[in-house]
Structures are given as structure tokens and as C-alpha cells.
Amino acid sequence: MSANTFDPTRSDACTPSRAARELGLQRDEFDLAIQLGHVRTLPDDGGGGGRLVERAELDRLRAQEGFPDTFSDRVRTVGTADGAALMDVPAGRFTRLARLGLLVPVGFYVNRYRTVVWLYLAEELKRFAAAAENAHLLKGRTPETLRSQLTDGVDLRARNWRTRRLGCLLRQADNPWARAGAVAALLPPVEVADIVKDPYERARVNRCRPELPELAPPGASSGHLAERITTAQDADEIEWLRSELATYVAEARGLSPATRTALRRPRPSRRPTARPIPPMARTITGAVRTPGGAAGPPDWGAELRRAAAAHVSEWPRTSPALPALPPTLRNHGTGPTVPRSTWRLRAWLRRRSPRPAEV
């Protein structure tokens, strides 16, 4: 371990997990408080890329009146059914208000039935229901302008969540590259590559790109659904994010240009070369000289045809124990012929264990 790993300036800081345990809060409540800006954090300079919480910040939270109940109420989230009951409206009206963008979700997740469950801050719902200017939206007939938007299929829940998420990420970013990475997290990769054409700058933006938490169970369809929600879909939204990304990259380029290191080409792997297979030894059949002194040429085609016919027709089901026979020369001339039974036995032996004959 390096001696420079310990940083005395951060000896009084702890991780968010430990801070949540010390405060007696759930981890998701503490993470939401960080996103909403209720808890101040510092970047981890140790190379982990996370955030740290100072002890002074923990003391400030403990000193709040009514802690931890008041703190938990500020980060308490509810779904559609609980939110409608909290506002004393039907669930259908609550969903319509959320689709129109009047109620902004703070989170979501995809359940095992591949259904998106939107989460809302209970504190914001209470504030919306208590406002006098919203009374006509909670009771009575929905205005015609809003009903026409619902008829056209408007649904601003995903877009409002992305806008809120971007605000939380920009609040935590402490340099232009981090702000560029926060904007790039909501854009498709092809749009990021079109704006940031330099490969070194694009690599820097991708390193600063924050990772989103697991919002869907494992599965192709659930993951695709969560990806559509976390990525900009509307043309005007994509155009606005492209403009913001170009602005932040230009600002970051002027302050701290991306490091240009030489690209290393991977060495070609040394693949083992297969050794050549030695040729199989074959039986050499000599020709017997005739009394006239001339050696007749062996009829290889006829011999192979006879050997194949004998192998197919009279192949034994169980290999009998056969005595070893001395090598003999084939007679292709006018000399004495080998008995047919002995020839079949020799052909079968050649096919079973070929070996060179003595010539």
C-alpha cells in the first residue's frame, strides 16, 4: 500500500453508507437527501470516484430540530396510491396530474411485472394540495386545455424526472468536465459522439459520466424500459442537451484540456502452431516375378474394391482372437494364388492395424 493513500485533510470524513448508519437512516433516504441537496458532500480524492460526508455535516444534521423524524419526512417518498390518499383525490386524477407535469416524480423503479412505479416526495404533494391556486385541479372538472393534452397522449413524467435528475447531478459536479458528464448521462451515445468528436475529450467525458443505480430487475425487457426513461427521447429535449453539452465541453477545454496520451496497440498474441501429423504407414505389397522374368503390375483398384466388399459383408461383430500370420507377397501374375479366405483375413488385418510389410 502506498504511503500517500492516507489523507489527513479527510480524516474526519466518512462514506455515505457509514454516515447513514450513524444517523439511523436508511441508505436510500440518505442518498435521496444528497441528490436533493439536503446533505453536503465532498468528492473522494482517493481515486474511488465516490462522495464523502464530513463529520461537521453529520453534527449539523443531528442538531436540527426534531431529528431524525423531520429529516425522514423531507425525504419520504410515496407511490400513486399513497400519494392520491395523501392529497385526498382519486388515483386516476392523481395520475392525470402527474402526466400533465403538475406533479414531478423524484424516482422510479421497474417491478417484476415490468411495470414502471413512479415515486413522489410526500412533502411536495402536501404543499401542492395545500396551495389555494390548485383547488380547481383537485375538485371538479378538469379544464378543457388540460383534457385536450391528455387526449393527445401527453405524459411528462419521464421527462420531468430526467430534468430533476440533471439538476441533482449538476449540483454535485465541481468542475466543467463533471458537468459535461452529467449532461452526457442523459443523451444517447451517438449524440455524445456527434458533439464531442475528439476521442480524448470523449473519453474524459465518459469517465466523468455518473452511473445510475439499478432501477430494474435483471432482464432484457426491463432494462430496455428503464433505459428509455433515463435517456432523452423528445427532439427538443435532445437538442437542448446537445447545446448544454457543447457549452460545458468548450468551457472544460479552456480550463483543463484533456490529456493526450499515446494509444497503445495491443501486441498480437502468439498462437500455438499445430504440428504436422505424420503420414500413416501403409502396407507395401510387392509383386511376384513370373517364371518369364517380368513382374506384373499390382491391380490396386481391384484390390481395394474386394477389400471394401469383404469388410462390409463379413465384418465380425466381435473381434476374434486371430493368430499372427507371417508377411507374404501378393501374387498378381500367373503364379500360385492365395486362398480367398486367407486374403480376406489379411485385408481385415490391414484395415485394423496398418503396418509396413517387409519387402
Short mmCIF file of C-alpha atoms in Angstrom, two decimals:
data_model
loop_
_atom_site.label_atom_id
_atom_site.label_comp_id
_atom_site.label_asym_id
_atom_site.label_seq_id
_atom_site.Cartn_x
_atom_site.Cartn_y
_atom_site.Cartn_z
CA MET A 1 0.00 0.00 0.00
CA SER A 2 1.30 3.44 -0.87
CA ALA A 3 2.23 5.81 1.90
CA ASN A 4 0.32 8.61 0.14
CA THR A 5 -3.02 6.81 0.43
CA PHE A 6 -3.80 8.38 3.81
CA ASP A 7 -5.05 11.96 3.51
CA PRO A 8 -5.03 13.82 6.83
CA THR A 9 -7.35 16.51 5.46
CA ARG A 10 -10.08 13.89 5.03
CA SER A 11 -9.57 12.01 8.27
CA ASP A 12 -12.82 13.47 9.61
CA ALA A 13 -14.91 12.32 6.62
CA CYS A 14 -16.81 9.07 6.12
CA THR A 15 -18.64 7.29 3.34
CA PRO A 16 -22.40 7.78 2.77
CA SER A 17 -23.10 4.23 3.98
CA ARG A 18 -21.43 4.83 7.32
CA ALA A 19 -23.00 8.27 7.63
CA ALA A 20 -26.47 6.79 7.12
CA ARG A 21 -25.82 4.15 9.78
CA GLU A 22 -24.56 6.70 12.28
CA LEU A 23 -27.64 8.87 11.71
CA GLY A 24 -30.01 5.91 11.98
CA LEU A 25 -31.38 6.43 8.45
CA GLN A 26 -31.95 4.07 5.57
CA ARG A 27 -29.43 4.24 2.75
CA ASP A 28 -32.00 5.18 0.10
CA GLU A 29 -33.26 8.04 2.28
CA PHE A 30 -29.74 9.35 2.76
CA ASP A 31 -28.92 9.05 -0.97
CA LEU A 32 -32.10 10.94 -1.85
CA ALA A 33 -31.17 13.65 0.64
CA ILE A 34 -27.80 14.01 -1.10
CA GLN A 35 -29.49 14.29 -4.51
CA LEU A 36 -31.92 16.92 -3.25
CA GLY A 37 -29.13 18.97 -1.68
CA HIS A 38 -30.14 18.41 1.95
CA VAL A 39 -26.72 16.90 2.73
CA ARG A 40 -23.46 18.47 1.61
CA THR A 41 -20.80 16.07 0.35
CA LEU A 42 -17.23 16.26 -0.91
CA PRO A 43 -15.57 14.38 -3.79
CA ASP A 44 -13.41 11.43 -2.82
CA ASP A 45 -9.86 12.25 -3.91
CA GLY A 46 -8.64 8.76 -3.11
CA GLY A 47 -9.49 7.51 -6.59
CA GLY A 48 -12.75 5.75 -5.79
CA GLY A 49 -14.85 8.35 -7.57
CA GLY A 50 -17.48 8.48 -4.82
CA ARG A 51 -18.54 11.11 -2.31
CA LEU A 52 -17.63 11.68 1.32
CA VAL A 53 -19.51 13.29 4.20
CA GLU A 54 -17.67 15.35 6.78
CA ARG A 55 -18.24 14.94 10.49
CA ALA A 56 -19.24 18.57 10.76
CA GLU A 57 -22.09 17.91 8.33
CA LEU A 58 -23.30 15.00 10.44
CA ASP A 59 -23.26 17.21 13.52
CA ARG A 60 -25.28 19.83 11.66
CA LEU A 61 -27.94 17.27 10.73
CA ARG A 62 -28.15 15.95 14.28
CA ALA A 63 -28.60 19.48 15.61
CA GLN A 64 -31.76 20.05 13.53
CA GLU A 65 -34.97 20.29 15.50
CA GLY A 66 -36.94 17.05 15.55
CA PHE A 67 -34.15 14.97 14.01
CA PRO A 68 -34.42 12.28 12.72
CA ASP A 69 -38.22 12.41 12.21
CA THR A 70 -38.22 15.77 10.47
CA PHE A 71 -35.35 14.69 8.23
CA SER A 72 -37.13 11.46 7.29
CA ASP A 73 -40.29 13.40 6.40
CA ARG A 74 -38.33 15.57 3.97
CA VAL A 75 -37.14 12.54 2.01
CA ARG A 76 -40.19 10.26 2.37
CA THR A 77 -41.49 9.02 -0.98
CA VAL A 78 -44.89 7.55 -1.88
CA GLY A 79 -46.37 5.84 -4.90
CA THR A 80 -49.51 6.66 -6.84
CA ALA A 81 -52.00 5.06 -4.44
CA ASP A 82 -50.45 6.53 -1.29
CA GLY A 83 -49.97 9.90 -2.97
CA ALA A 84 -53.61 10.05 -4.02
CA ALA A 85 -54.70 9.23 -0.48
CA LEU A 86 -52.36 11.89 0.87
CA MET A 87 -53.91 14.54 -1.43
CA ASP A 88 -57.45 13.20 -0.91
CA VAL A 89 -58.06 12.69 -4.65
CA PRO A 90 -58.83 9.58 -6.73
CA ALA A 91 -55.87 7.66 -8.11
CA GLY A 92 -56.99 8.39 -11.67
CA ARG A 93 -56.93 12.15 -11.10
CA PHE A 94 -53.53 11.85 -9.42
CA THR A 95 -52.15 10.03 -12.48
CA ARG A 96 -53.58 12.66 -14.83
CA LEU A 97 -51.97 15.46 -12.84
CA ALA A 98 -48.64 13.64 -12.98
CA ARG A 99 -48.93 13.06 -16.74
CA LEU A 100 -49.58 16.77 -17.25
CA GLY A 101 -46.36 17.59 -15.41
CA LEU A 102 -48.03 19.21 -12.40
CA LEU A 103 -46.63 16.52 -10.06
CA VAL A 104 -42.95 15.81 -10.63
CA PRO A 105 -41.64 12.34 -9.68
CA VAL A 106 -38.43 12.07 -7.73
CA GLY A 107 -37.69 8.46 -8.60
CA PHE A 108 -38.99 5.29 -10.19
CA TYR A 109 -38.32 1.58 -10.47
CA VAL A 110 -39.49 -1.29 -12.66
CA ASN A 111 -41.13 -4.10 -10.72
CA ARG A 112 -41.08 -7.79 -11.56
CA TYR A 113 -44.19 -7.37 -13.72
CA ARG A 114 -42.26 -4.90 -15.92
CA THR A 115 -44.42 -2.01 -14.73
CA VAL A 116 -42.95 1.42 -14.01
CA VAL A 117 -43.67 2.55 -10.44
CA TRP A 118 -43.23 6.30 -10.01
CA LEU A 119 -42.27 7.78 -6.64
CA TYR A 120 -43.10 11.28 -5.40
CA LEU A 121 -41.98 13.34 -2.43
CA ALA A 122 -44.70 13.35 0.21
CA GLU A 123 -43.69 16.85 1.28
CA GLU A 124 -44.23 18.22 -2.24
CA LEU A 125 -47.64 16.55 -2.55
CA LYS A 126 -48.79 18.11 0.71
CA ARG A 127 -47.60 21.51 -0.45
CA PHE A 128 -49.40 21.15 -3.79
CA ALA A 129 -52.67 20.12 -2.15
CA ALA A 130 -52.49 22.99 0.36
CA ALA A 131 -52.00 25.70 -2.30
CA ALA A 132 -55.20 27.65 -2.97
CA GLU A 133 -54.46 28.09 -6.69
CA ASN A 134 -54.56 24.30 -7.17
CA ALA A 135 -58.02 23.77 -5.66
CA HIS A 136 -59.75 23.67 -9.07
CA LEU A 137 -57.37 20.87 -10.15
CA LEU A 138 -58.23 18.67 -7.18
CA LYS A 139 -62.01 19.05 -7.25
CA GLY A 140 -64.45 19.39 -10.08
CA ARG A 141 -63.99 19.08 -13.82
CA THR A 142 -60.53 19.20 -15.38
CA PRO A 143 -60.03 22.30 -17.57
CA GLU A 144 -60.54 21.82 -21.31
CA THR A 145 -56.95 22.72 -22.21
CA LEU A 146 -55.60 20.03 -19.91
CA ARG A 147 -58.10 17.43 -21.09
CA SER A 148 -57.10 18.04 -24.71
CA GLN A 149 -53.46 17.39 -23.81
CA LEU A 150 -54.41 14.13 -22.13
CA THR A 151 -56.39 13.13 -25.21
CA ASP A 152 -53.28 13.72 -27.34
CA GLY A 153 -51.39 11.26 -25.11
CA VAL A 154 -49.09 13.68 -23.28
CA ASP A 155 -47.01 12.12 -20.48
CA LEU A 156 -44.31 14.30 -18.94
CA ARG A 157 -43.38 12.06 -16.03
CA ALA A 158 -40.22 10.63 -17.59
CA ARG A 159 -39.06 13.99 -18.94
CA ASN A 160 -39.65 15.75 -15.63
CA TRP A 161 -37.73 13.02 -13.83
CA ARG A 162 -34.78 13.48 -16.22
CA THR A 163 -34.83 17.25 -15.68
CA ARG A 164 -34.83 16.80 -11.93
CA ARG A 165 -32.09 14.19 -12.13
CA LEU A 166 -29.92 16.51 -14.22
CA GLY A 167 -30.33 19.26 -11.64
CA CYS A 168 -29.17 16.90 -8.88
CA LEU A 169 -26.13 15.81 -10.91
CA LEU A 170 -25.15 19.36 -11.79
CA ARG A 171 -25.43 20.33 -8.14
CA GLN A 172 -22.83 17.71 -7.22
CA ALA A 173 -20.49 18.47 -10.14
CA ASP A 174 -17.49 20.57 -9.12
CA ASN A 175 -15.76 21.10 -12.50
CA PRO A 176 -16.76 21.58 -16.16
CA TRP A 177 -15.83 18.02 -17.12
CA ALA A 178 -18.12 16.64 -14.39
CA ARG A 179 -20.94 18.89 -15.62
CA ALA A 180 -20.38 17.66 -19.17
CA GLY A 181 -20.52 14.07 -17.92
CA ALA A 182 -23.79 14.79 -16.11
CA VAL A 183 -25.38 16.05 -19.33
CA ALA A 184 -23.95 13.15 -21.34
CA ALA A 185 -25.58 10.68 -18.93
CA LEU A 186 -29.00 11.62 -20.35
CA LEU A 187 -28.02 11.54 -24.03
CA PRO A 188 -27.67 8.54 -26.35
CA PRO A 189 -24.02 7.63 -27.06
CA VAL A 190 -24.39 8.53 -30.74
CA GLU A 191 -25.39 12.09 -29.80
CA VAL A 192 -22.42 12.42 -27.45
CA ALA A 193 -20.05 11.20 -30.18
CA ASP A 194 -21.55 13.72 -32.61
CA ILE A 195 -20.93 16.65 -30.26
CA VAL A 196 -17.59 15.55 -28.73
CA LYS A 197 -15.68 14.42 -31.80
CA ASP A 198 -12.23 14.34 -30.20
CA PRO A 199 -11.65 10.81 -28.83
CA TYR A 200 -9.56 12.05 -25.87
CA GLU A 201 -12.22 14.56 -24.83
CA ARG A 202 -14.94 11.97 -25.29
CA ALA A 203 -13.03 9.54 -23.07
CA ARG A 204 -12.73 12.26 -20.42
CA VAL A 205 -16.48 12.93 -20.58
CA ASN A 206 -17.28 9.23 -20.28
CA ARG A 207 -15.05 8.91 -17.21
CA CYS A 208 -16.97 11.74 -15.55
CA ARG A 209 -20.31 10.26 -16.54
CA PRO A 210 -22.20 9.27 -13.36
CA GLU A 211 -23.59 5.77 -13.08
CA LEU A 212 -27.30 5.39 -12.48
CA PRO A 213 -28.48 3.00 -9.78
CA GLU A 214 -30.15 -0.31 -10.58
CA LEU A 215 -33.72 0.69 -11.45
CA ALA A 216 -34.94 -2.57 -12.99
CA PRO A 217 -34.65 -6.29 -12.26
CA PRO A 218 -32.32 -8.33 -14.45
CA GLY A 219 -33.84 -8.90 -17.87
CA ALA A 220 -33.69 -7.55 -21.38
CA SER A 221 -37.18 -6.04 -21.48
CA SER A 222 -36.99 -4.41 -18.04
CA GLY A 223 -33.55 -2.97 -18.72
CA HIS A 224 -34.70 -1.59 -22.07
CA LEU A 225 -37.69 0.06 -20.40
CA ALA A 226 -35.52 1.71 -17.75
CA GLU A 227 -33.05 2.85 -20.42
CA ARG A 228 -35.82 4.60 -22.35
CA ILE A 229 -36.81 6.53 -19.24
CA THR A 230 -33.26 7.57 -18.33
CA THR A 231 -32.37 8.65 -21.90
CA ALA A 232 -33.77 11.74 -23.63
CA GLN A 233 -36.43 10.88 -26.21
CA ASP A 234 -38.04 14.13 -27.40
CA ALA A 235 -36.35 16.05 -30.21
CA ASP A 236 -36.43 19.41 -28.42
CA GLU A 237 -35.04 17.86 -25.24
CA ILE A 238 -32.20 16.20 -27.15
CA GLU A 239 -31.38 19.46 -28.92
CA TRP A 240 -31.26 21.36 -25.62
CA LEU A 241 -28.99 18.73 -24.02
CA ARG A 242 -26.69 18.79 -27.06
CA SER A 243 -26.34 22.55 -26.70
CA GLU A 244 -25.59 22.24 -22.97
CA LEU A 245 -23.01 19.51 -23.61
CA ALA A 246 -21.21 21.59 -26.24
CA THR A 247 -21.11 24.57 -23.86
CA TYR A 248 -19.67 22.57 -20.95
CA VAL A 249 -17.08 20.83 -23.13
CA ALA A 250 -15.91 24.15 -24.56
CA GLU A 251 -15.61 25.55 -21.04
CA ALA A 252 -13.72 22.49 -19.83
CA ARG A 253 -11.40 22.58 -22.84
CA GLY A 254 -10.36 26.11 -21.99
CA LEU A 255 -9.72 25.38 -18.31
CA SER A 256 -8.14 21.91 -18.35
CA PRO A 257 -7.65 20.28 -21.76
CA ALA A 258 -7.93 16.53 -21.99
CA THR A 259 -4.66 14.64 -21.61
CA ARG A 260 -3.45 13.25 -24.92
CA THR A 261 -1.55 10.05 -24.30
CA ALA A 262 -0.20 7.76 -26.97
CA LEU A 263 -2.55 4.98 -27.85
CA ARG A 264 -1.03 1.58 -27.16
CA ARG A 265 -1.56 -1.03 -29.76
CA PRO A 266 -2.06 -4.47 -28.31
CA ARG A 267 0.62 -6.96 -29.26
CA PRO A 268 -0.56 -9.83 -31.40
CA SER A 269 -1.00 -12.90 -29.29
CA ARG A 270 1.35 -15.76 -30.11
CA ARG A 271 -0.94 -18.55 -31.13
CA PRO A 272 0.46 -22.07 -30.86
CA THR A 273 1.21 -23.59 -34.24
CA ALA A 274 -0.16 -27.05 -34.79
CA ARG A 275 2.46 -29.65 -35.56
CA PRO A 276 2.05 -31.57 -38.80
CA ILE A 277 0.55 -35.00 -38.39
CA PRO A 278 2.96 -37.69 -39.63
CA PRO A 279 1.61 -39.74 -42.52
CA MET A 280 0.11 -43.06 -41.62
CA ALA A 281 2.32 -46.00 -42.53
CA ARG A 282 0.83 -48.11 -45.25
CA THR A 283 1.39 -51.72 -46.22
CA ILE A 284 3.69 -52.16 -49.18
CA THR A 285 2.72 -55.02 -51.40
CA GLY A 286 5.37 -56.34 -53.70
CA ALA A 287 4.92 -58.01 -56.99
CA VAL A 288 5.93 -61.63 -57.55
CA ARG A 289 8.02 -62.19 -60.58
CA THR A 290 6.58 -64.57 -63.09
CA PRO A 291 8.53 -67.51 -64.49
CA GLY A 292 9.11 -65.43 -67.61
CA GLY A 293 11.05 -62.87 -65.56
CA ALA A 294 8.59 -59.97 -65.86
CA ALA A 295 6.87 -58.52 -62.82
CA GLY A 296 3.16 -57.94 -63.26
CA PRO A 297 1.84 -54.54 -62.05
CA PRO A 298 -0.45 -54.77 -58.99
CA ASP A 299 -4.12 -54.09 -59.65
CA TRP A 300 -4.73 -51.58 -56.79
CA GLY A 301 -8.30 -50.73 -57.81
CA ALA A 302 -9.47 -54.32 -57.85
CA GLU A 303 -7.76 -55.00 -54.53
CA LEU A 304 -9.43 -52.04 -52.81
CA ARG A 305 -12.85 -52.95 -54.18
CA ARG A 306 -12.52 -56.53 -52.96
CA ALA A 307 -11.30 -55.37 -49.53
CA ALA A 308 -14.23 -52.96 -49.14
CA ALA A 309 -16.74 -55.62 -50.17
CA ALA A 310 -15.28 -58.12 -47.74
CA HIS A 311 -15.27 -55.53 -44.91
CA VAL A 312 -18.94 -54.62 -45.41
CA SER A 313 -20.32 -58.10 -45.95
CA GLU A 314 -18.34 -60.18 -43.47
CA TRP A 315 -17.28 -57.76 -40.71
CA PRO A 316 -17.31 -59.71 -37.43
CA ARG A 317 -19.44 -58.26 -34.59
CA THR A 318 -16.82 -59.32 -32.06
CA SER A 319 -13.19 -59.31 -32.92
CA PRO A 320 -11.94 -62.91 -32.69
CA ALA A 321 -8.50 -63.71 -31.48
CA LEU A 322 -6.61 -64.42 -34.68
CA PRO A 323 -3.11 -65.89 -34.90
CA ALA A 324 -0.39 -63.70 -36.26
CA LEU A 325 0.49 -64.51 -39.85
CA PRO A 326 3.88 -64.07 -41.45
CA PRO A 327 4.01 -61.40 -44.11
CA THR A 328 3.62 -62.81 -47.60
CA LEU A 329 3.81 -61.30 -51.04
CA ARG A 330 0.77 -60.85 -53.17
CA ASN A 331 0.73 -62.66 -56.48
CA HIS A 332 -0.52 -60.52 -59.32
CA GLY A 333 0.89 -62.70 -62.06
CA THR A 334 0.43 -66.25 -63.18
CA GLY A 335 1.94 -67.81 -60.06
CA PRO A 336 0.04 -69.66 -57.38
CA THR A 337 -2.93 -67.69 -55.99
CA VAL A 338 -3.61 -67.10 -52.31
CA PRO A 339 -6.76 -68.79 -50.98
CA ARG A 340 -9.71 -66.39 -50.77
CA SER A 341 -10.30 -66.98 -47.06
CA THR A 342 -6.68 -66.06 -46.27
CA TRP A 343 -6.88 -62.93 -48.47
CA ARG A 344 -9.95 -61.65 -46.62
CA LEU A 345 -8.22 -62.21 -43.31
CA ARG A 346 -5.19 -60.22 -44.46
CA ALA A 347 -7.37 -57.40 -45.79
CA TRP A 348 -9.16 -57.17 -42.45
CA LEU A 349 -5.85 -57.11 -40.58
CA ARG A 350 -4.53 -54.29 -42.79
CA ARG A 351 -7.57 -52.13 -42.06
CA ARG A 352 -7.36 -52.78 -38.32
CA SER A 353 -3.65 -52.07 -37.77
CA PRO A 354 -1.75 -50.99 -40.86
CA ARG A 355 1.98 -51.51 -40.68
CA PRO A 356 4.72 -51.67 -43.27
CA ALA A 357 5.41 -55.09 -44.67
CA GLU A 358 8.81 -56.50 -45.17
CA VAL A 359 9.86 -56.35 -48.81
#
